[in-house]
Coordinates of C-alpha atoms in Angstrom, one line a residue:
M1 CA -45.4 9.1 60.6
E2 CA -44.1 5.9 59.1
N3 CA -43.9 5.9 55.4
R4 CA -44.8 2.6 53.8
K5 CA -43.7 1.8 50.2
S6 CA -46.7 0.9 48.1
N7 CA -46.7 -2.1 45.8
Y8 CA -49.2 -0.5 43.4
T9 CA -47.7 0.3 40.0
G10 CA -50.8 1.6 38.1
P11 CA -53.2 -0.2 35.7
R12 CA -51.9 -3.4 34.3
R13 CA -51.8 -3.9 30.5
R14 CA -52.9 -7.2 29.0
S15 CA -50.2 -9.1 27.3
S16 CA -50.2 -8.6 23.5
A17 CA -49.4 -12.3 22.9
P18 CA -52.5 -14.2 21.4
D19 CA -54.3 -16.7 23.5
P20 CA -53.9 -20.2 21.8
I21 CA -57.5 -21.3 22.7
F22 CA -59.0 -18.0 21.3
H23 CA -57.0 -18.4 18.1
F24 CA -58.3 -22.0 17.6
L25 CA -61.9 -21.1 18.1
F26 CA -61.6 -18.0 15.9
S27 CA -60.2 -20.2 13.0
I28 CA -63.2 -22.6 13.2
F29 CA -65.6 -19.6 13.1
C30 CA -64.0 -18.2 10.0
S31 CA -64.0 -21.5 8.3
C32 CA -67.8 -22.0 8.9
A33 CA -68.5 -18.5 7.8
L34 CA -66.7 -19.0 4.5
L35 CA -67.7 -22.6 3.6
G36 CA -70.9 -23.1 5.5
C37 CA -71.3 -25.7 8.3
A38 CA -73.1 -29.0 7.5
A39 CA -73.4 -32.4 9.1
P40 CA -70.6 -34.8 8.3
G41 CA -71.1 -36.4 4.9
E42 CA -73.4 -33.7 3.5
P43 CA -72.2 -31.9 0.3
T44 CA -71.8 -28.1 0.7
Y45 CA -72.0 -25.5 -2.1
R46 CA -70.5 -22.1 -2.1
H47 CA -72.9 -21.0 -4.9
A48 CA -76.4 -22.0 -6.1
P49 CA -76.3 -25.1 -8.3
V50 CA -76.6 -24.4 -12.0
P51 CA -77.8 -27.3 -14.3
E52 CA -75.9 -28.3 -17.4
A53 CA -77.2 -26.8 -20.6
I54 CA -79.6 -28.9 -22.8
G55 CA -78.0 -29.8 -26.1
D56 CA -80.6 -32.0 -27.8
L57 CA -83.7 -29.9 -28.0
A58 CA -85.9 -31.1 -31.0
A59 CA -89.2 -29.8 -32.3
R60 CA -91.8 -31.2 -34.7
Q61 CA -95.4 -30.2 -35.6
V62 CA -98.1 -32.7 -34.8
G63 CA -101.5 -31.4 -35.7
D64 CA -102.1 -28.0 -34.2
A65 CA -99.2 -28.3 -31.8
V66 CA -95.4 -28.3 -31.7
V67 CA -94.0 -31.2 -29.7
L68 CA -90.7 -30.5 -28.0
T69 CA -88.4 -33.2 -26.7
F70 CA -85.0 -33.2 -24.9
T71 CA -83.0 -34.9 -22.3
L72 CA -83.4 -33.3 -18.8
P73 CA -80.0 -32.5 -17.2
R74 CA -79.1 -34.5 -14.2
N75 CA -75.8 -32.8 -13.2
T76 CA -74.7 -29.2 -12.5
I77 CA -72.0 -27.4 -14.5
E78 CA -69.6 -28.5 -11.7
H79 CA -70.5 -32.2 -12.6
R80 CA -72.3 -32.7 -9.3
P81 CA -75.7 -34.6 -9.4
L82 CA -78.8 -32.4 -9.0
A83 CA -80.7 -33.1 -5.8
E84 CA -84.0 -32.9 -7.6
P85 CA -85.4 -32.2 -11.1
P86 CA -84.9 -28.6 -12.1
A87 CA -87.7 -26.3 -13.3
V88 CA -88.0 -26.0 -17.0
E89 CA -88.4 -22.6 -18.9
I90 CA -89.5 -22.7 -22.5
F91 CA -88.9 -19.7 -24.8
R92 CA -90.6 -19.2 -28.2
G93 CA -90.0 -16.8 -31.1
M94 CA -91.4 -16.4 -34.6
I95 CA -89.8 -15.5 -37.9
P96 CA -92.5 -14.7 -40.5
K97 CA -92.2 -16.3 -44.0
G98 CA -90.0 -14.3 -46.2
A99 CA -88.5 -12.2 -43.4
G100 CA -84.8 -11.4 -43.8
P101 CA -82.2 -12.2 -41.2
G102 CA -82.4 -10.0 -38.1
K103 CA -82.4 -10.2 -34.3
L104 CA -84.8 -12.8 -33.1
S105 CA -87.0 -11.9 -30.1
M106 CA -87.9 -14.8 -27.9
R107 CA -90.1 -14.7 -24.9
L108 CA -90.8 -17.0 -22.0
V109 CA -94.1 -18.8 -22.7
Y110 CA -94.0 -21.7 -20.2
T111 CA -92.5 -22.5 -16.8
I112 CA -92.8 -26.0 -15.5
P113 CA -92.0 -26.3 -11.8
G114 CA -89.5 -29.0 -10.8
A115 CA -92.2 -30.8 -8.8
L116 CA -94.2 -31.3 -12.0
V117 CA -91.4 -32.3 -14.3
D118 CA -91.8 -36.1 -13.7
T119 CA -95.2 -35.9 -15.4
Y120 CA -93.5 -35.0 -18.7
L121 CA -90.8 -37.6 -18.5
S122 CA -90.7 -40.9 -20.3
A123 CA -87.5 -43.0 -20.5
G124 CA -85.5 -40.0 -19.4
R125 CA -86.8 -37.8 -22.2
F126 CA -88.9 -34.7 -21.5
T127 CA -91.8 -34.3 -23.9
F128 CA -94.0 -31.1 -24.0
S129 CA -96.7 -30.2 -26.4
D130 CA -97.2 -26.5 -27.3
P131 CA -100.7 -26.0 -28.7
L132 CA -101.1 -23.3 -31.3
P133 CA -104.4 -21.7 -32.4
P134 CA -105.4 -23.0 -35.9
E135 CA -106.0 -19.4 -36.9
E136 CA -102.4 -18.5 -36.0
L137 CA -101.1 -21.4 -38.0
A138 CA -103.1 -20.3 -41.0
A139 CA -101.9 -16.7 -40.7
S140 CA -98.3 -17.8 -40.1
A141 CA -98.1 -20.6 -42.8
G142 CA -94.6 -21.2 -43.8
G143 CA -93.1 -19.1 -41.0
Q144 CA -90.5 -20.4 -38.7
M145 CA -91.3 -21.2 -35.1
V146 CA -88.1 -21.1 -32.9
Y147 CA -87.7 -22.6 -29.4
M148 CA -85.1 -22.5 -26.7
V149 CA -85.1 -24.0 -23.2
R150 CA -83.4 -23.2 -19.9
T151 CA -83.6 -25.1 -16.6
R152 CA -83.3 -23.7 -13.1
A153 CA -82.4 -25.5 -9.9
A154 CA -82.4 -22.3 -7.9
K155 CA -84.1 -18.9 -8.3
R156 CA -80.9 -17.0 -8.5
R157 CA -79.3 -18.7 -11.5
A158 CA -80.6 -20.5 -14.6
S159 CA -78.7 -22.8 -16.9
A160 CA -77.2 -21.6 -20.1
D161 CA -79.5 -21.5 -23.2
S162 CA -80.2 -24.8 -24.9
N163 CA -79.6 -25.3 -28.6
V164 CA -82.2 -23.6 -30.8
A165 CA -84.8 -25.8 -32.5
A166 CA -86.6 -24.2 -35.5
L167 CA -89.3 -25.5 -37.8
R168 CA -91.7 -24.2 -40.4
V169 CA -95.4 -24.5 -39.3
Y170 CA -98.5 -24.9 -41.5
P171 CA -102.2 -25.4 -41.3
V172 CA -103.1 -29.0 -40.9
P173 CA -106.1 -31.2 -42.1
E174 CA -108.9 -31.6 -39.6
R175 CA -108.7 -34.9 -37.7
I176 CA -110.5 -37.9 -39.1
R177 CA -113.6 -38.8 -37.1
D178 CA -115.0 -41.9 -38.7
L179 CA -112.2 -44.5 -38.7
R180 CA -113.8 -47.9 -39.2
A181 CA -112.2 -51.4 -38.7
T182 CA -113.5 -54.7 -40.0
V183 CA -112.0 -58.1 -39.3
T184 CA -111.6 -60.6 -42.1
E185 CA -109.8 -63.9 -42.1
N186 CA -106.5 -62.5 -43.4
A187 CA -106.6 -58.8 -42.5
I188 CA -108.1 -56.0 -40.4
E189 CA -109.5 -53.6 -43.0
L190 CA -109.5 -49.9 -42.1
S191 CA -111.5 -47.2 -43.9
W192 CA -112.3 -43.5 -43.4
S193 CA -113.6 -40.4 -45.1
P194 CA -110.9 -38.0 -46.4
P195 CA -110.8 -34.6 -44.7
T196 CA -111.9 -31.6 -46.8
R197 CA -110.9 -28.7 -44.5
T198 CA -108.1 -27.5 -42.3
T199 CA -108.6 -27.1 -38.6
A200 CA -109.0 -23.4 -39.2
G201 CA -112.0 -24.2 -41.4
T202 CA -110.4 -23.2 -44.7
P203 CA -110.8 -25.5 -47.8
L204 CA -108.1 -28.2 -48.1
A205 CA -106.7 -29.8 -51.2
P206 CA -106.9 -33.6 -51.2
P207 CA -104.3 -35.0 -48.7
A208 CA -101.0 -36.2 -50.1
G209 CA -101.6 -39.4 -48.3
Y210 CA -102.1 -41.0 -44.9
R211 CA -100.1 -42.7 -42.2
I212 CA -101.5 -45.5 -40.1
Y213 CA -100.4 -46.1 -36.6
R214 CA -101.1 -49.1 -34.3
A215 CA -100.7 -50.0 -30.6
E216 CA -101.6 -53.0 -28.6
V217 CA -103.9 -52.2 -25.6
E218 CA -105.2 -54.0 -22.6
T219 CA -108.2 -56.1 -23.4
G220 CA -111.2 -54.7 -21.5
P221 CA -114.7 -53.3 -21.7
A222 CA -113.6 -50.8 -24.4
S223 CA -112.6 -53.6 -26.8
A224 CA -114.6 -54.2 -29.9
S225 CA -117.1 -57.0 -30.3
Q226 CA -116.1 -60.3 -31.8
T227 CA -117.3 -59.2 -35.2
G228 CA -114.3 -56.9 -35.3
E229 CA -116.2 -53.7 -35.7
S230 CA -114.5 -50.6 -34.2
A231 CA -115.2 -49.8 -30.5
A232 CA -116.6 -46.5 -29.4
A233 CA -114.2 -43.6 -30.0
Q234 CA -111.9 -42.7 -27.1
D235 CA -109.2 -40.3 -26.2
V236 CA -105.9 -42.1 -27.0
S237 CA -104.2 -40.5 -24.0
K238 CA -106.7 -42.2 -21.7
V239 CA -106.3 -45.7 -23.1
K240 CA -103.9 -48.0 -21.4
L241 CA -101.3 -49.1 -24.0
K242 CA -99.3 -52.3 -23.8
T243 CA -97.1 -51.1 -26.7
P244 CA -96.5 -47.6 -28.0
L245 CA -98.1 -46.3 -31.2
E246 CA -95.9 -47.4 -34.1
L247 CA -96.2 -46.6 -37.8
L248 CA -97.7 -49.5 -39.7
G249 CA -97.2 -47.8 -43.1
P250 CA -98.4 -45.1 -45.5
T251 CA -101.3 -45.3 -48.0
A252 CA -102.4 -43.0 -50.8
S253 CA -106.1 -44.0 -50.5
A254 CA -108.6 -43.8 -47.6
T255 CA -108.2 -47.6 -46.9
F256 CA -105.6 -49.8 -45.4
R257 CA -105.2 -53.6 -44.8
D258 CA -103.3 -54.7 -41.7
T259 CA -102.2 -58.3 -42.4
Q260 CA -99.7 -58.4 -39.5
F261 CA -102.1 -59.2 -36.6
E262 CA -103.0 -62.0 -34.2
F263 CA -106.5 -63.2 -33.3
G264 CA -107.3 -62.6 -29.6
R265 CA -105.2 -59.5 -29.2
T266 CA -106.7 -56.0 -28.8
Y267 CA -105.4 -53.3 -31.2
L268 CA -105.8 -49.5 -31.3
Y269 CA -105.6 -47.8 -34.7
V270 CA -105.3 -44.1 -35.6
V271 CA -104.8 -42.4 -38.9
R272 CA -103.0 -39.1 -39.7
S273 CA -103.6 -37.2 -42.9
V274 CA -100.5 -35.7 -44.6
A275 CA -100.6 -32.3 -46.1
Q276 CA -97.8 -31.3 -48.5
Y277 CA -96.5 -27.7 -48.7
E278 CA -93.8 -27.5 -51.4
A279 CA -90.9 -29.4 -49.9
D280 CA -92.5 -29.6 -46.4
S281 CA -95.1 -32.1 -45.2
V282 CA -97.1 -32.0 -42.0
E283 CA -99.3 -34.6 -40.2
S284 CA -102.8 -33.9 -38.8
A285 CA -103.6 -34.8 -35.3
D286 CA -104.6 -38.4 -34.5
S287 CA -107.9 -39.5 -35.8
L288 CA -110.5 -40.7 -33.4
P289 CA -109.2 -44.3 -32.7
A290 CA -110.7 -47.6 -33.7
I291 CA -110.2 -50.3 -31.1
V292 CA -110.7 -53.9 -32.2
T293 CA -110.3 -57.4 -30.8
P294 CA -110.2 -59.8 -33.7
R295 CA -111.8 -63.1 -33.0
D296 CA -111.1 -66.2 -35.2
T297 CA -114.6 -67.2 -36.4
F298 CA -113.4 -68.3 -39.8
P299 CA -113.4 -72.1 -40.4
P300 CA -110.7 -73.8 -42.4
A301 CA -111.4 -75.1 -45.9
A302 CA -112.8 -78.5 -46.3
P303 CA -110.2 -81.2 -46.8
K304 CA -109.5 -82.3 -50.3
G305 CA -108.4 -85.6 -52.0
L306 CA -110.3 -88.0 -49.7
V307 CA -109.8 -91.6 -50.9
A308 CA -111.0 -94.9 -49.4
L309 CA -109.4 -98.3 -49.8
V310 CA -111.0 -101.6 -48.7
V311 CA -108.5 -104.0 -47.1
P312 CA -109.8 -107.6 -47.3
A313 CA -109.9 -109.8 -44.3
T314 CA -106.9 -112.0 -43.4
P315 CA -106.4 -114.7 -40.9
Q316 CA -104.8 -112.1 -38.7
A317 CA -107.3 -109.2 -39.1
P318 CA -110.9 -108.6 -40.3
A319 CA -111.7 -106.6 -43.3
H320 CA -111.4 -102.8 -42.8
I321 CA -111.2 -99.5 -44.7
E322 CA -108.2 -97.2 -44.9
L323 CA -108.9 -93.5 -45.5
S324 CA -106.4 -90.8 -46.5
W325 CA -106.6 -87.2 -47.7
E326 CA -104.5 -84.1 -48.4
I327 CA -103.1 -82.2 -45.4
S328 CA -104.9 -78.9 -44.7
P329 CA -102.9 -75.8 -45.9
E330 CA -104.1 -73.5 -43.0
P331 CA -101.3 -72.6 -40.6
D332 CA -103.6 -72.9 -37.6
W333 CA -105.2 -76.3 -38.3
A334 CA -105.5 -78.5 -35.2
G335 CA -106.8 -81.8 -36.6
Y336 CA -109.6 -83.7 -38.3
Y337 CA -112.9 -85.5 -37.8
V338 CA -114.1 -88.5 -39.8
Y339 CA -117.8 -89.0 -40.5
R340 CA -119.5 -92.3 -41.7
S341 CA -123.0 -93.0 -43.0
E342 CA -124.9 -95.8 -44.7
Q343 CA -127.1 -93.2 -46.3
P344 CA -125.1 -91.3 -49.0
D345 CA -127.2 -88.1 -48.5
T346 CA -126.5 -87.7 -44.8
S347 CA -123.3 -86.8 -42.9
G348 CA -123.8 -89.7 -40.5
Q349 CA -121.9 -90.3 -37.3
R350 CA -118.5 -89.0 -36.2
L351 CA -116.1 -91.9 -35.7
N352 CA -113.3 -90.3 -33.7
R353 CA -113.8 -88.6 -30.3
E354 CA -110.4 -86.9 -30.4
L355 CA -108.9 -84.9 -33.2
L356 CA -106.8 -86.8 -35.7
L357 CA -103.4 -85.2 -36.0
A358 CA -102.6 -87.0 -39.3
P359 CA -104.6 -87.1 -42.6
A360 CA -105.4 -90.8 -42.3
F361 CA -107.9 -93.1 -40.5
R362 CA -108.5 -96.8 -40.3
D363 CA -112.1 -97.9 -39.8
M364 CA -112.1 -101.4 -38.2
S365 CA -115.8 -101.4 -37.4
V366 CA -117.2 -102.3 -40.9
E367 CA -119.3 -105.3 -41.8
P368 CA -119.0 -107.4 -44.9
G369 CA -121.7 -106.7 -47.5
R370 CA -122.4 -103.1 -46.4
R371 CA -121.9 -99.9 -48.2
Y372 CA -120.4 -96.9 -46.3
T373 CA -120.1 -93.2 -47.2
Y374 CA -117.2 -91.2 -45.6
R375 CA -116.6 -87.5 -45.2
V376 CA -113.9 -85.6 -43.4
S377 CA -113.7 -82.1 -41.8
A378 CA -110.8 -80.0 -40.6
V379 CA -110.7 -78.1 -37.3
D380 CA -108.5 -75.1 -36.4
R381 CA -107.0 -74.1 -33.0
A382 CA -109.9 -71.8 -32.3
G383 CA -112.3 -74.7 -32.6
N384 CA -113.8 -73.7 -35.9
E385 CA -114.8 -76.7 -38.0
S386 CA -114.7 -76.7 -41.8
P387 CA -117.5 -77.9 -44.1
L388 CA -117.4 -81.6 -44.8
S389 CA -115.2 -82.8 -47.6
S390 CA -116.6 -84.4 -50.8
A391 CA -118.0 -87.9 -50.0
V392 CA -116.5 -91.3 -51.0
T393 CA -118.5 -94.5 -50.9
V394 CA -117.1 -98.0 -50.7
E395 CA -118.6 -101.5 -50.3
V396 CA -117.1 -104.1 -48.1
P397 CA -117.3 -107.4 -49.9
L398 CA -118.8 -110.5 -48.4
S399 CA -116.4 -112.9 -46.8
E400 CA -115.6 -116.0 -49.0
P401 CA -116.9 -119.2 -47.5

């Protein structure tokens, strides 16, 4: 038998040298696994974003509530912009009056989802009101309320704690419910009844004073009548303000005169009572508002100093009468009317159709031998006409033959 030499040498072993293509693909896979793959231009994060800590938390008592304000963070701790507003977590604690230093226990009392944060923002500032039961304020009078805030852009990690804001809280006077506004020529006069109890119903010492706030509002159906009496009470938060509420000034009595107003504008007024507790003072909640649109229904004063001079006829002009009087002192005067009569006891007929802009008038329509009585009135920019001035009577002499 013929023996043939076989070419079989047993199982072949794969070369141990790495395949270049496999190495390239494996590198890409590892990079994606470590860094996360995203579309070109999209930012990628290895960790959940953490907002910067709030550093300007402030707290103040307004009526039966503590109002918190702070600037909402816009960046992460890595100085990257947050994609959307973070959720807000508000913590609160209480240190009773007279309690010594110790560990403060704070608990989460409010969580505002990021989707609702915009409703609390104004000019980049977050404002939140924490209402407190009046009975709790009475029981905790002089104690310290302490607040801290965190924000959260992801469930896994919250920001660091904000600064701590602490304030002493006290019972406050009940809100004023009968604020009245009356328009006069030179002021809008406010008046109200002093409160006698706190919001918890306990007797109240006379308030240390009052603070009056004013805002300009859109003129509309809610405006007061032209007499200037206050409009029906409304919730201030539901009134469309053209300007924010600003402090006009304090007063020790239950009256106030606003002399810095303009006719035709619509104003909203509120008053807050001030209660004094040793070195601390606290304001009540806003009173029910008074809304008023002052109308100028006040005529100027009658002109003074009216004089009449007869100018004899000349070859160039007939006889006539020159009138002059003192200029009106009102800042809103618009002009004058001149009246003439041949009966001293009647006002007679108005001589000028258009308002005179100067305190002088020349009457060229007189006749020799007649007596004329003149009176003058002033008119303001609102169209209000003053009473007639004192009368002057002159006689035009007969012409010489």
